[in-house]
PDB file of C-alpha atoms in Angstrom:
ATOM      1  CA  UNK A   1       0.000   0.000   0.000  1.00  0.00           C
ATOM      2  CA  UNK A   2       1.982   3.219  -1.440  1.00  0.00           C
ATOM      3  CA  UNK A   3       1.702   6.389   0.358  1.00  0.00           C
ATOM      4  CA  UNK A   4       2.468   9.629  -0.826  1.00  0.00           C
ATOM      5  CA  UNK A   5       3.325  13.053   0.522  1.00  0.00           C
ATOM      6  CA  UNK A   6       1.497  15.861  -0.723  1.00  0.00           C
ATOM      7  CA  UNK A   7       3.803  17.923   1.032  1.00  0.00           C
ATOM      8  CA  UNK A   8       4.929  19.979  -2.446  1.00  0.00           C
ATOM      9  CA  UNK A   9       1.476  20.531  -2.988  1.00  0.00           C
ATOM     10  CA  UNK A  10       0.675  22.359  -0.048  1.00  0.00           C
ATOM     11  CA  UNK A  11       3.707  24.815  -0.372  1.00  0.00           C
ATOM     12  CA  UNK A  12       2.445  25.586  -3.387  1.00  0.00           C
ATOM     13  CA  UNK A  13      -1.313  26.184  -2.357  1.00  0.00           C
ATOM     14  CA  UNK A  14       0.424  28.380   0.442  1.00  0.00           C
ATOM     15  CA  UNK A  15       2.898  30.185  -1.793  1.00  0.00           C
ATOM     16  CA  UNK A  16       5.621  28.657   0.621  1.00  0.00           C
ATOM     17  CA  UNK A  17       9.448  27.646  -0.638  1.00  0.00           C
ATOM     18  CA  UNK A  18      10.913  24.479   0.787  1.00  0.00           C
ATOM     19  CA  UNK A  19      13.411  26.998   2.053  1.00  0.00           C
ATOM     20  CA  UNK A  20      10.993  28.959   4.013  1.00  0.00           C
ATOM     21  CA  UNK A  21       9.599  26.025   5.710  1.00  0.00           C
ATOM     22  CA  UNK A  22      13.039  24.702   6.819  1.00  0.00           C
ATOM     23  CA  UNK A  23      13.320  28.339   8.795  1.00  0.00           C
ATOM     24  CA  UNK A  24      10.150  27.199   9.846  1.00  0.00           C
ATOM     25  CA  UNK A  25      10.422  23.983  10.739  1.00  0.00           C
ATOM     26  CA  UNK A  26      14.284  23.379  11.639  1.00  0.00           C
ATOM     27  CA  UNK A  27      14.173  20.477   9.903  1.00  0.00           C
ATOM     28  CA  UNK A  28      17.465  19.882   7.786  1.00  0.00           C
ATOM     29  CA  UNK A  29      17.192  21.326   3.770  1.00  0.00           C
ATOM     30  CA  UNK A  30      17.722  17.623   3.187  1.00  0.00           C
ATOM     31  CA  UNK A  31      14.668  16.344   4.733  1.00  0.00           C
ATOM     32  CA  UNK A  32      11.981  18.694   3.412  1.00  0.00           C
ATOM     33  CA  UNK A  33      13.996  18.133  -0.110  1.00  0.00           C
ATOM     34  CA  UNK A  34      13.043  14.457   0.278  1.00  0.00           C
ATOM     35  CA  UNK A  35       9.382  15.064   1.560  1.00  0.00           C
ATOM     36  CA  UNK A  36       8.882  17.386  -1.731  1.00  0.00           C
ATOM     37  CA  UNK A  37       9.976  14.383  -4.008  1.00  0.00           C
ATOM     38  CA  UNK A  38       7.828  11.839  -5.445  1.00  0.00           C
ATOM     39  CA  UNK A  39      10.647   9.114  -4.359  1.00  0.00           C
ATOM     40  CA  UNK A  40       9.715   9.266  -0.445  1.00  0.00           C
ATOM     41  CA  UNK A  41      11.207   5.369   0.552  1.00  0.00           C
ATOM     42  CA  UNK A  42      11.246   6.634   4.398  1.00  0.00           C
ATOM     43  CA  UNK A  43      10.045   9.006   7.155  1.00  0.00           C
ATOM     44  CA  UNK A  44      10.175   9.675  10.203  1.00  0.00           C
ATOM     45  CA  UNK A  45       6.359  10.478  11.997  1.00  0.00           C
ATOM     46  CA  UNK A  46       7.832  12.797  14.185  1.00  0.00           C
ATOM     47  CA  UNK A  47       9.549  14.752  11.101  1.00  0.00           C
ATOM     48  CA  UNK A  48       5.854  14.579   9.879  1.00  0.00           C
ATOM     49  CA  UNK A  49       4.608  15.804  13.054  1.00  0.00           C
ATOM     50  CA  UNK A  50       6.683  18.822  13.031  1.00  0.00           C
ATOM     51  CA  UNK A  51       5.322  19.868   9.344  1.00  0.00           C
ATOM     52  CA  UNK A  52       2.029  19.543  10.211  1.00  0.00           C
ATOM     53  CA  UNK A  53       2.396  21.343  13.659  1.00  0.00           C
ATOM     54  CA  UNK A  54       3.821  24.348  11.688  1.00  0.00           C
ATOM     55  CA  UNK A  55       1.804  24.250   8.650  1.00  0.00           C
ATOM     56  CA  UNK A  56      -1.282  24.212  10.312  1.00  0.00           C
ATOM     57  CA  UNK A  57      -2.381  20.914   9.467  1.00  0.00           C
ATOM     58  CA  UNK A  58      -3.937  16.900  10.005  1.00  0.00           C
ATOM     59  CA  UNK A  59      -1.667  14.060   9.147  1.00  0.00           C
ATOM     60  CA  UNK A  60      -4.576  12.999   6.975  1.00  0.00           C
ATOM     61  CA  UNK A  61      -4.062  16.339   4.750  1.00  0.00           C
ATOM     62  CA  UNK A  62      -0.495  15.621   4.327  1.00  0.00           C
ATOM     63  CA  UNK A  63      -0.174  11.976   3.482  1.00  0.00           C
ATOM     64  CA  UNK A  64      -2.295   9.894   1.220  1.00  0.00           C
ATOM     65  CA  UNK A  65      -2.871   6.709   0.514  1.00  0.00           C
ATOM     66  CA  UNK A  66      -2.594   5.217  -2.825  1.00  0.00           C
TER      67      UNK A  66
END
């Protein structure tokens, strides 16, 4: 059961750069690098905790399940 991230998505809905959200977040450029891509093998829940937390959001909004 894939999942994917919609987390590109909802930067661009918000007129956000991956940048800005690192400031945000104080996650490493790295990370939110990977979460943008559509090759996501990984994550940590707490990493997606901490988007969510900042951006506003549910889990649910975030990931989806294919």
């Amino acid at each position: 059961m894939p999942i994917s991230i919609k987390l590109k998505e909802i930067l661009k809905e918000r007129d956000l750069s991956q940048r800005e959200l690192v400031r945000m977040t104080a996650l490493r450029p790295n990370t939110i690098s990977h979460l943008c891509s559509d090759n996501i093998n990984r994550v940590y829940l707490s990493t997606l905790e901490t988007v969510c937390k900042v951006l506003n959001i549910d889990i649910q909004e975030l990931i989806e399940v294919e």
